Amino acid sequence: DCAIVPRGSMMLTSHHTVVPNTNFLGLKGEQVLNLDNYVHVRHVPNLQYKALLDRDFLTSIAGDLPQGCWIQDFDALHNVFMLRSFLWPGFTFFYHLHLHRYSYCYMGDGCKNNDFAFMVYTGSYEPIPLPVLFPPPPPDLDPAAATDIDPNAASEEAG
């Protein structure tokens, strides 16, 4: 259910087997961010003749339910795009933008997160106000005067 590859990277042979597409040139630019460009790799029973002619015989992950079950991440330092599954915790897909290489791994307990649909909030919400880390200065302190204070002046007056 969670093994995925970029669209067009796999092909169906005349012997009805799915093999890597040697002509796959990779995803370009904004295509990497679009979930429509990733498909599930799973057994497709009873392939019809139309599917043999269709390049898109594998199903896209964009239609996976519940919506939001895939989280996108990008590592700018290494130019790697990542997808993680909330339905199958521990599944991660990697796509290197410049090398056009991809891979995935699963390091989980084999249990599907069936509670994910109840964890997603789809309604509108009010943003939670962030705590103030640095409170403003007290109103009786003039910020302009505070910048003119010389810390060495007090020690000179005392000595």
Short mmCIF file of N, CA and C in Angstrom, two decimals:
data_model
loop_
_atom_site.label_atom_id
_atom_site.label_comp_id
_atom_site.label_asym_id
_atom_site.label_seq_id
_atom_site.Cartn_x
_atom_site.Cartn_y
_atom_site.Cartn_z
N ASP A 1 0.80 -1.22 0.00
CA ASP A 1 0.00 0.00 0.00
C ASP A 1 0.84 1.27 0.00
N CYS A 2 2.08 1.19 0.44
CA CYS A 2 2.82 2.44 0.57
C CYS A 2 4.04 2.54 -0.34
N ALA A 3 4.43 1.50 -1.04
CA ALA A 3 5.58 1.60 -1.94
C ALA A 3 5.21 2.48 -3.12
N ILE A 4 6.01 3.52 -3.37
CA ILE A 4 5.71 4.47 -4.44
C ILE A 4 6.96 4.72 -5.28
N VAL A 5 6.73 5.19 -6.50
CA VAL A 5 7.79 5.58 -7.43
C VAL A 5 7.30 6.79 -8.21
N PRO A 6 8.19 7.55 -8.85
CA PRO A 6 7.75 8.65 -9.70
C PRO A 6 6.97 8.13 -10.91
N ARG A 7 5.99 8.89 -11.34
CA ARG A 7 5.19 8.52 -12.52
C ARG A 7 6.11 8.42 -13.74
N GLY A 8 5.97 7.35 -14.48
CA GLY A 8 6.76 7.14 -15.67
C GLY A 8 8.05 6.38 -15.44
N SER A 9 8.40 6.12 -14.19
CA SER A 9 9.65 5.41 -13.92
C SER A 9 9.52 3.90 -14.05
N MET A 10 8.29 3.40 -14.12
CA MET A 10 8.05 1.97 -14.30
C MET A 10 7.24 1.79 -15.59
N MET A 11 7.42 0.64 -16.23
CA MET A 11 6.64 0.38 -17.45
C MET A 11 6.17 -1.07 -17.44
N LEU A 12 5.13 -1.30 -18.22
CA LEU A 12 4.54 -2.62 -18.33
C LEU A 12 5.01 -3.24 -19.64
N THR A 13 5.61 -4.41 -19.57
CA THR A 13 6.13 -5.06 -20.78
C THR A 13 5.02 -5.85 -21.47
N SER A 14 5.31 -6.34 -22.65
CA SER A 14 4.34 -7.15 -23.39
C SER A 14 4.10 -8.50 -22.70
N HIS A 15 4.97 -8.87 -21.77
CA HIS A 15 4.81 -10.11 -21.01
C HIS A 15 4.04 -9.87 -19.71
N HIS A 16 3.45 -8.69 -19.59
CA HIS A 16 2.63 -8.31 -18.43
C HIS A 16 3.43 -8.26 -17.13
N THR A 17 4.66 -7.82 -17.22
CA THR A 17 5.48 -7.62 -16.03
C THR A 17 5.83 -6.15 -15.92
N VAL A 18 5.95 -5.68 -14.70
CA VAL A 18 6.31 -4.29 -14.44
C VAL A 18 7.81 -4.23 -14.21
N VAL A 19 8.49 -3.39 -15.00
CA VAL A 19 9.95 -3.26 -14.93
C VAL A 19 10.32 -1.77 -14.89
N PRO A 20 11.52 -1.45 -14.41
CA PRO A 20 11.96 -0.04 -14.46
C PRO A 20 12.05 0.46 -15.90
N ASN A 21 11.63 1.69 -16.11
CA ASN A 21 11.66 2.32 -17.42
C ASN A 21 13.05 2.93 -17.63
N THR A 22 13.83 2.38 -18.54
CA THR A 22 15.19 2.88 -18.78
C THR A 22 15.18 4.25 -19.45
N ASN A 23 14.05 4.67 -20.00
CA ASN A 23 13.94 5.98 -20.65
C ASN A 23 13.44 7.07 -19.70
N PHE A 24 13.28 6.74 -18.44
CA PHE A 24 12.80 7.72 -17.47
C PHE A 24 13.87 8.79 -17.27
N LEU A 25 13.50 10.04 -17.53
CA LEU A 25 14.44 11.16 -17.43
C LEU A 25 14.30 11.94 -16.13
N GLY A 26 13.39 11.53 -15.27
CA GLY A 26 13.22 12.21 -13.99
C GLY A 26 12.13 13.26 -14.03
N LEU A 27 11.81 13.77 -12.87
CA LEU A 27 10.83 14.84 -12.73
C LEU A 27 11.55 16.17 -12.78
N LYS A 28 10.93 17.15 -13.37
CA LYS A 28 11.55 18.45 -13.55
C LYS A 28 10.85 19.51 -12.70
N GLY A 29 11.62 20.36 -12.08
CA GLY A 29 11.12 21.54 -11.37
C GLY A 29 9.95 21.29 -10.45
N GLU A 30 8.83 21.97 -10.75
CA GLU A 30 7.65 21.90 -9.90
C GLU A 30 6.95 20.55 -9.93
N GLN A 31 7.28 19.70 -10.90
CA GLN A 31 6.67 18.37 -10.96
C GLN A 31 6.98 17.57 -9.70
N VAL A 32 8.12 17.83 -9.10
CA VAL A 32 8.54 17.08 -7.92
C VAL A 32 7.56 17.30 -6.77
N LEU A 33 6.99 18.49 -6.65
CA LEU A 33 6.11 18.82 -5.53
C LEU A 33 4.68 18.35 -5.72
N ASN A 34 4.32 17.90 -6.91
CA ASN A 34 2.94 17.51 -7.20
C ASN A 34 2.74 16.02 -6.90
N LEU A 35 1.80 15.71 -6.00
CA LEU A 35 1.56 14.32 -5.63
C LEU A 35 1.02 13.49 -6.79
N ASP A 36 0.47 14.12 -7.81
CA ASP A 36 0.00 13.39 -8.99
C ASP A 36 1.15 12.69 -9.71
N ASN A 37 2.37 13.13 -9.47
CA ASN A 37 3.53 12.57 -10.16
C ASN A 37 4.17 11.40 -9.43
N TYR A 38 3.46 10.84 -8.46
CA TYR A 38 3.94 9.66 -7.74
C TYR A 38 2.84 8.61 -7.75
N VAL A 39 3.23 7.37 -7.98
CA VAL A 39 2.24 6.29 -8.11
C VAL A 39 2.60 5.14 -7.18
N HIS A 40 1.57 4.37 -6.82
CA HIS A 40 1.75 3.19 -5.98
C HIS A 40 2.34 2.05 -6.81
N VAL A 41 3.24 1.31 -6.22
CA VAL A 41 3.76 0.10 -6.84
C VAL A 41 3.14 -1.07 -6.09
N ARG A 42 2.16 -1.68 -6.71
CA ARG A 42 1.50 -2.82 -6.09
C ARG A 42 0.92 -3.70 -7.17
N HIS A 43 0.58 -4.90 -6.80
CA HIS A 43 0.02 -5.86 -7.76
C HIS A 43 -1.32 -5.35 -8.26
N VAL A 44 -1.46 -5.27 -9.57
CA VAL A 44 -2.72 -4.84 -10.18
C VAL A 44 -3.36 -6.07 -10.81
N PRO A 45 -4.42 -6.63 -10.20
CA PRO A 45 -5.03 -7.84 -10.75
C PRO A 45 -5.82 -7.54 -12.02
N ASN A 46 -5.85 -8.51 -12.92
CA ASN A 46 -6.67 -8.46 -14.13
C ASN A 46 -6.45 -7.20 -14.96
N LEU A 47 -5.21 -6.97 -15.36
CA LEU A 47 -4.93 -5.82 -16.21
C LEU A 47 -5.67 -5.97 -17.53
N GLN A 48 -6.36 -4.93 -17.92
CA GLN A 48 -7.10 -4.96 -19.18
C GLN A 48 -6.19 -4.49 -20.31
N TYR A 49 -6.61 -4.74 -21.52
CA TYR A 49 -5.82 -4.38 -22.68
C TYR A 49 -5.58 -2.87 -22.72
N LYS A 50 -6.58 -2.09 -22.33
CA LYS A 50 -6.42 -0.63 -22.34
C LYS A 50 -5.29 -0.22 -21.40
N ALA A 51 -5.19 -0.89 -20.27
CA ALA A 51 -4.14 -0.56 -19.32
C ALA A 51 -2.76 -0.87 -19.89
N LEU A 52 -2.69 -1.87 -20.78
CA LEU A 52 -1.41 -2.20 -21.40
C LEU A 52 -0.91 -1.07 -22.28
N LEU A 53 -1.83 -0.36 -22.89
CA LEU A 53 -1.46 0.74 -23.77
C LEU A 53 -1.26 2.05 -23.02
N ASP A 54 -1.80 2.11 -21.82
CA ASP A 54 -1.77 3.34 -21.03
C ASP A 54 -0.47 3.43 -20.24
N ARG A 55 0.18 4.55 -20.32
CA ARG A 55 1.41 4.78 -19.57
C ARG A 55 1.14 4.83 -18.07
N ASP A 56 -0.05 5.26 -17.69
CA ASP A 56 -0.39 5.43 -16.29
C ASP A 56 -1.24 4.27 -15.79
N PHE A 57 -0.68 3.07 -15.80
CA PHE A 57 -1.41 1.90 -15.34
C PHE A 57 -1.36 1.76 -13.83
N LEU A 58 -0.48 2.52 -13.16
CA LEU A 58 -0.40 2.52 -11.70
C LEU A 58 -1.17 3.70 -11.16
N THR A 59 -1.75 3.58 -9.97
CA THR A 59 -2.61 4.64 -9.41
C THR A 59 -1.79 5.69 -8.68
N SER A 60 -2.23 6.93 -8.82
CA SER A 60 -1.55 8.06 -8.21
C SER A 60 -1.80 8.10 -6.70
N ILE A 61 -0.84 8.63 -5.96
CA ILE A 61 -1.03 8.77 -4.52
C ILE A 61 -1.85 10.00 -4.17
N ALA A 62 -2.10 10.87 -5.16
CA ALA A 62 -2.87 12.10 -4.90
C ALA A 62 -4.30 11.78 -4.48
N GLY A 63 -4.83 10.64 -4.89
CA GLY A 63 -6.19 10.28 -4.54
C GLY A 63 -6.30 9.45 -3.28
N ASP A 64 -5.20 9.25 -2.57
CA ASP A 64 -5.24 8.44 -1.35
C ASP A 64 -6.12 9.09 -0.29
N LEU A 65 -6.85 8.25 0.40
CA LEU A 65 -7.72 8.72 1.48
C LEU A 65 -7.22 8.15 2.79
N PRO A 66 -7.35 8.89 3.85
CA PRO A 66 -7.85 10.26 3.93
C PRO A 66 -6.83 11.25 3.35
N GLN A 67 -7.37 12.38 2.91
CA GLN A 67 -6.48 13.40 2.35
C GLN A 67 -5.51 13.86 3.41
N GLY A 68 -4.30 14.14 3.00
CA GLY A 68 -3.28 14.59 3.93
C GLY A 68 -2.48 13.45 4.53
N CYS A 69 -2.63 12.24 3.99
CA CYS A 69 -1.89 11.10 4.56
C CYS A 69 -0.44 11.07 4.11
N TRP A 70 -0.06 11.94 3.17
CA TRP A 70 1.34 12.05 2.74
C TRP A 70 1.87 13.41 3.16
N ILE A 71 3.03 13.43 3.76
CA ILE A 71 3.66 14.70 4.13
C ILE A 71 4.90 14.88 3.27
N GLN A 72 5.07 16.11 2.75
CA GLN A 72 6.19 16.43 1.88
C GLN A 72 7.26 17.16 2.67
N ASP A 73 8.51 16.89 2.32
CA ASP A 73 9.63 17.54 2.96
C ASP A 73 10.73 17.72 1.91
N PHE A 74 11.55 18.73 2.09
CA PHE A 74 12.64 18.98 1.13
C PHE A 74 13.91 19.30 1.89
N ASP A 75 14.98 18.61 1.57
CA ASP A 75 16.30 18.87 2.14
C ASP A 75 17.08 19.70 1.13
N ALA A 76 17.14 21.01 1.36
CA ALA A 76 17.78 21.92 0.41
C ALA A 76 19.29 21.71 0.33
N LEU A 77 19.89 21.26 1.40
CA LEU A 77 21.34 21.05 1.40
C LEU A 77 21.74 19.94 0.43
N HIS A 78 20.96 18.86 0.39
CA HIS A 78 21.28 17.73 -0.47
C HIS A 78 20.38 17.63 -1.71
N ASN A 79 19.44 18.58 -1.89
CA ASN A 79 18.49 18.58 -3.00
C ASN A 79 17.70 17.28 -3.07
N VAL A 80 17.17 16.88 -1.95
CA VAL A 80 16.40 15.64 -1.87
C VAL A 80 14.97 15.96 -1.42
N PHE A 81 14.02 15.48 -2.21
CA PHE A 81 12.60 15.61 -1.88
C PHE A 81 12.17 14.32 -1.19
N MET A 82 11.39 14.45 -0.11
CA MET A 82 10.97 13.29 0.66
C MET A 82 9.46 13.28 0.85
N LEU A 83 8.90 12.10 0.83
CA LEU A 83 7.49 11.88 1.16
C LEU A 83 7.44 10.87 2.29
N ARG A 84 6.61 11.16 3.29
CA ARG A 84 6.42 10.22 4.39
C ARG A 84 4.93 9.91 4.51
N SER A 85 4.64 8.70 4.90
CA SER A 85 3.27 8.24 5.03
C SER A 85 2.82 8.31 6.47
N PHE A 86 1.65 8.93 6.69
CA PHE A 86 1.04 8.91 8.01
C PHE A 86 0.25 7.62 8.22
N LEU A 87 -0.19 7.00 7.13
CA LEU A 87 -0.94 5.75 7.26
C LEU A 87 -0.03 4.58 7.62
N TRP A 88 1.18 4.60 7.10
CA TRP A 88 2.17 3.57 7.39
C TRP A 88 3.37 4.24 8.03
N PRO A 89 3.31 4.54 9.33
CA PRO A 89 4.43 5.22 9.99
C PRO A 89 5.72 4.43 9.82
N GLY A 90 6.74 5.11 9.35
CA GLY A 90 8.02 4.46 9.10
C GLY A 90 8.36 4.37 7.63
N PHE A 91 7.39 4.69 6.74
CA PHE A 91 7.67 4.66 5.31
C PHE A 91 8.16 6.03 4.86
N THR A 92 9.28 6.05 4.14
CA THR A 92 9.84 7.30 3.59
C THR A 92 10.28 7.05 2.16
N PHE A 93 9.94 7.98 1.28
CA PHE A 93 10.34 7.96 -0.12
C PHE A 93 11.32 9.11 -0.34
N PHE A 94 12.39 8.86 -1.11
CA PHE A 94 13.40 9.87 -1.39
C PHE A 94 13.53 10.07 -2.89
N TYR A 95 13.67 11.33 -3.32
CA TYR A 95 13.91 11.62 -4.73
C TYR A 95 14.99 12.70 -4.81
N HIS A 96 16.12 12.38 -5.44
CA HIS A 96 17.22 13.34 -5.59
C HIS A 96 16.98 14.13 -6.86
N LEU A 97 16.85 15.45 -6.71
CA LEU A 97 16.46 16.31 -7.83
C LEU A 97 17.50 16.35 -8.95
N HIS A 98 18.78 16.39 -8.64
CA HIS A 98 19.79 16.54 -9.70
C HIS A 98 20.18 15.21 -10.32
N LEU A 99 20.19 14.16 -9.53
CA LEU A 99 20.59 12.85 -10.05
C LEU A 99 19.41 12.06 -10.63
N HIS A 100 18.19 12.51 -10.33
CA HIS A 100 16.96 11.82 -10.76
C HIS A 100 16.97 10.37 -10.29
N ARG A 101 17.45 10.16 -9.09
CA ARG A 101 17.43 8.84 -8.47
C ARG A 101 16.38 8.85 -7.37
N TYR A 102 15.79 7.71 -7.15
CA TYR A 102 14.76 7.62 -6.11
C TYR A 102 14.88 6.29 -5.40
N SER A 103 14.33 6.26 -4.20
CA SER A 103 14.32 5.05 -3.41
C SER A 103 13.29 5.22 -2.30
N TYR A 104 12.97 4.14 -1.65
CA TYR A 104 12.09 4.22 -0.49
C TYR A 104 12.50 3.16 0.51
N CYS A 105 12.12 3.38 1.74
CA CYS A 105 12.40 2.40 2.77
C CYS A 105 11.26 2.41 3.78
N TYR A 106 11.14 1.31 4.45
CA TYR A 106 10.12 1.18 5.49
C TYR A 106 10.79 0.66 6.75
N MET A 107 10.73 1.44 7.80
CA MET A 107 11.28 1.05 9.10
C MET A 107 10.19 1.23 10.14
N GLY A 108 9.20 0.38 10.08
CA GLY A 108 8.09 0.47 11.00
C GLY A 108 7.75 -0.87 11.60
N ASP A 109 6.64 -0.90 12.32
CA ASP A 109 6.24 -2.14 12.98
C ASP A 109 5.24 -2.96 12.17
N GLY A 110 4.92 -2.51 10.96
CA GLY A 110 3.99 -3.27 10.11
C GLY A 110 2.54 -3.03 10.42
N CYS A 111 2.26 -2.09 11.31
CA CYS A 111 0.87 -1.80 11.69
C CYS A 111 0.41 -0.51 11.01
N LYS A 112 -0.69 -0.60 10.31
CA LYS A 112 -1.27 0.57 9.65
C LYS A 112 -1.90 1.48 10.69
N ASN A 113 -1.74 2.78 10.52
CA ASN A 113 -2.31 3.76 11.44
C ASN A 113 -3.76 4.01 11.04
N ASN A 114 -4.67 3.17 11.51
CA ASN A 114 -6.08 3.29 11.17
C ASN A 114 -6.76 4.47 11.85
N ASP A 115 -6.10 5.08 12.82
CA ASP A 115 -6.67 6.22 13.53
C ASP A 115 -6.33 7.54 12.86
N PHE A 116 -5.59 7.51 11.77
CA PHE A 116 -5.15 8.76 11.15
C PHE A 116 -6.33 9.64 10.73
N ALA A 117 -7.41 9.04 10.23
CA ALA A 117 -8.56 9.83 9.80
C ALA A 117 -9.15 10.65 10.94
N PHE A 118 -9.00 10.19 12.16
CA PHE A 118 -9.53 10.91 13.31
C PHE A 118 -8.55 11.94 13.84
N MET A 119 -7.32 11.87 13.38
CA MET A 119 -6.28 12.79 13.84
C MET A 119 -6.21 14.05 12.98
N VAL A 120 -6.83 14.02 11.81
CA VAL A 120 -6.77 15.14 10.88
C VAL A 120 -7.94 16.06 11.13
N TYR A 121 -7.66 17.34 11.29
CA TYR A 121 -8.71 18.33 11.48
C TYR A 121 -8.93 19.04 10.16
N THR A 122 -10.11 18.92 9.58
CA THR A 122 -10.36 19.48 8.25
C THR A 122 -11.16 20.78 8.29
N GLY A 123 -11.64 21.18 9.45
CA GLY A 123 -12.41 22.42 9.55
C GLY A 123 -11.51 23.62 9.68
N SER A 124 -12.13 24.78 9.83
CA SER A 124 -11.35 25.99 10.02
C SER A 124 -11.01 26.13 11.51
N TYR A 125 -9.98 26.83 11.78
CA TYR A 125 -9.55 27.00 13.16
C TYR A 125 -8.93 28.38 13.32
N GLU A 126 -8.91 28.84 14.54
CA GLU A 126 -8.25 30.10 14.87
C GLU A 126 -6.79 29.78 15.20
N PRO A 127 -5.86 30.53 14.67
CA PRO A 127 -4.46 30.25 15.00
C PRO A 127 -4.19 30.47 16.49
N ILE A 128 -3.36 29.64 17.04
CA ILE A 128 -3.01 29.75 18.45
C ILE A 128 -1.96 30.84 18.57
N PRO A 129 -2.19 31.82 19.46
CA PRO A 129 -1.19 32.88 19.60
C PRO A 129 0.10 32.32 20.19
N LEU A 130 1.21 32.74 19.60
CA LEU A 130 2.51 32.29 20.08
C LEU A 130 2.90 33.04 21.34
N PRO A 131 3.61 32.40 22.25
CA PRO A 131 4.05 33.11 23.46
C PRO A 131 5.08 34.17 23.11
N VAL A 132 5.09 35.21 23.90
CA VAL A 132 6.05 36.29 23.69
C VAL A 132 7.36 35.90 24.35
N LEU A 133 8.39 35.71 23.53
CA LEU A 133 9.68 35.29 24.07
C LEU A 133 10.45 36.45 24.69
N PHE A 134 10.35 37.61 24.06
CA PHE A 134 11.02 38.80 24.56
C PHE A 134 9.96 39.87 24.76
N PRO A 135 9.51 40.07 26.00
CA PRO A 135 8.46 41.05 26.23
C PRO A 135 8.96 42.46 25.92
N PRO A 136 8.04 43.34 25.57
CA PRO A 136 8.46 44.73 25.29
C PRO A 136 8.97 45.39 26.56
N PRO A 137 9.78 46.45 26.42
CA PRO A 137 10.30 47.14 27.61
C PRO A 137 9.17 47.81 28.38
N PRO A 138 9.36 48.05 29.65
CA PRO A 138 8.32 48.75 30.43
C PRO A 138 8.03 50.11 29.84
N PRO A 139 6.79 50.59 29.98
CA PRO A 139 6.43 51.87 29.34
C PRO A 139 7.19 53.07 29.89
N ASP A 140 7.70 53.02 31.12
CA ASP A 140 8.39 54.17 31.68
C ASP A 140 9.84 54.29 31.20
N LEU A 141 10.35 53.27 30.49
CA LEU A 141 11.72 53.30 29.99
C LEU A 141 11.70 53.75 28.54
N ASP A 142 12.40 54.82 28.25
CA ASP A 142 12.48 55.35 26.89
C ASP A 142 13.55 54.57 26.13
N PRO A 143 13.18 53.83 25.05
CA PRO A 143 14.18 53.03 24.32
C PRO A 143 15.30 53.86 23.73
N ALA A 144 15.02 55.11 23.31
CA ALA A 144 16.06 55.96 22.73
C ALA A 144 17.09 56.33 23.79
N ALA A 145 16.62 56.60 25.01
CA ALA A 145 17.54 56.96 26.09
C ALA A 145 18.34 55.76 26.53
N ALA A 146 17.78 54.58 26.44
CA ALA A 146 18.47 53.36 26.88
C ALA A 146 19.65 53.05 25.98
N THR A 147 19.62 53.45 24.72
CA THR A 147 20.74 53.16 23.82
C THR A 147 21.90 54.12 24.04
N ASP A 148 21.62 55.30 24.68
CA ASP A 148 22.68 56.28 24.91
C ASP A 148 23.42 56.04 26.22
N ILE A 149 23.02 55.07 27.00
CA ILE A 149 23.67 54.83 28.30
C ILE A 149 25.02 54.16 28.05
N ASP A 150 26.04 54.73 28.65
CA ASP A 150 27.39 54.17 28.54
C ASP A 150 27.67 53.38 29.81
N PRO A 151 27.90 52.06 29.72
CA PRO A 151 28.13 51.27 30.93
C PRO A 151 29.41 51.66 31.67
N ASN A 152 30.38 52.26 30.98
CA ASN A 152 31.63 52.66 31.63
C ASN A 152 31.49 53.97 32.39
N ALA A 153 30.47 54.77 32.06
CA ALA A 153 30.29 56.07 32.72
C ALA A 153 29.97 55.88 34.20
N ALA A 154 29.19 54.89 34.54
CA ALA A 154 28.84 54.69 35.95
C ALA A 154 30.06 54.28 36.76
N SER A 155 30.96 53.51 36.19
CA SER A 155 32.16 53.09 36.93
C SER A 155 33.15 54.24 37.09
N GLU A 156 33.20 55.21 36.15
CA GLU A 156 34.08 56.35 36.24
C GLU A 156 33.62 57.30 37.32
N GLU A 157 32.28 57.52 37.46
CA GLU A 157 31.73 58.41 38.46
C GLU A 157 32.01 57.85 39.86
N ALA A 158 31.94 56.55 40.00
CA ALA A 158 32.15 55.96 41.31
C ALA A 158 33.62 56.02 41.71
N GLY A 159 34.54 56.03 40.79
CA GLY A 159 35.96 55.99 41.12
C GLY A 159 36.61 57.27 41.10
#
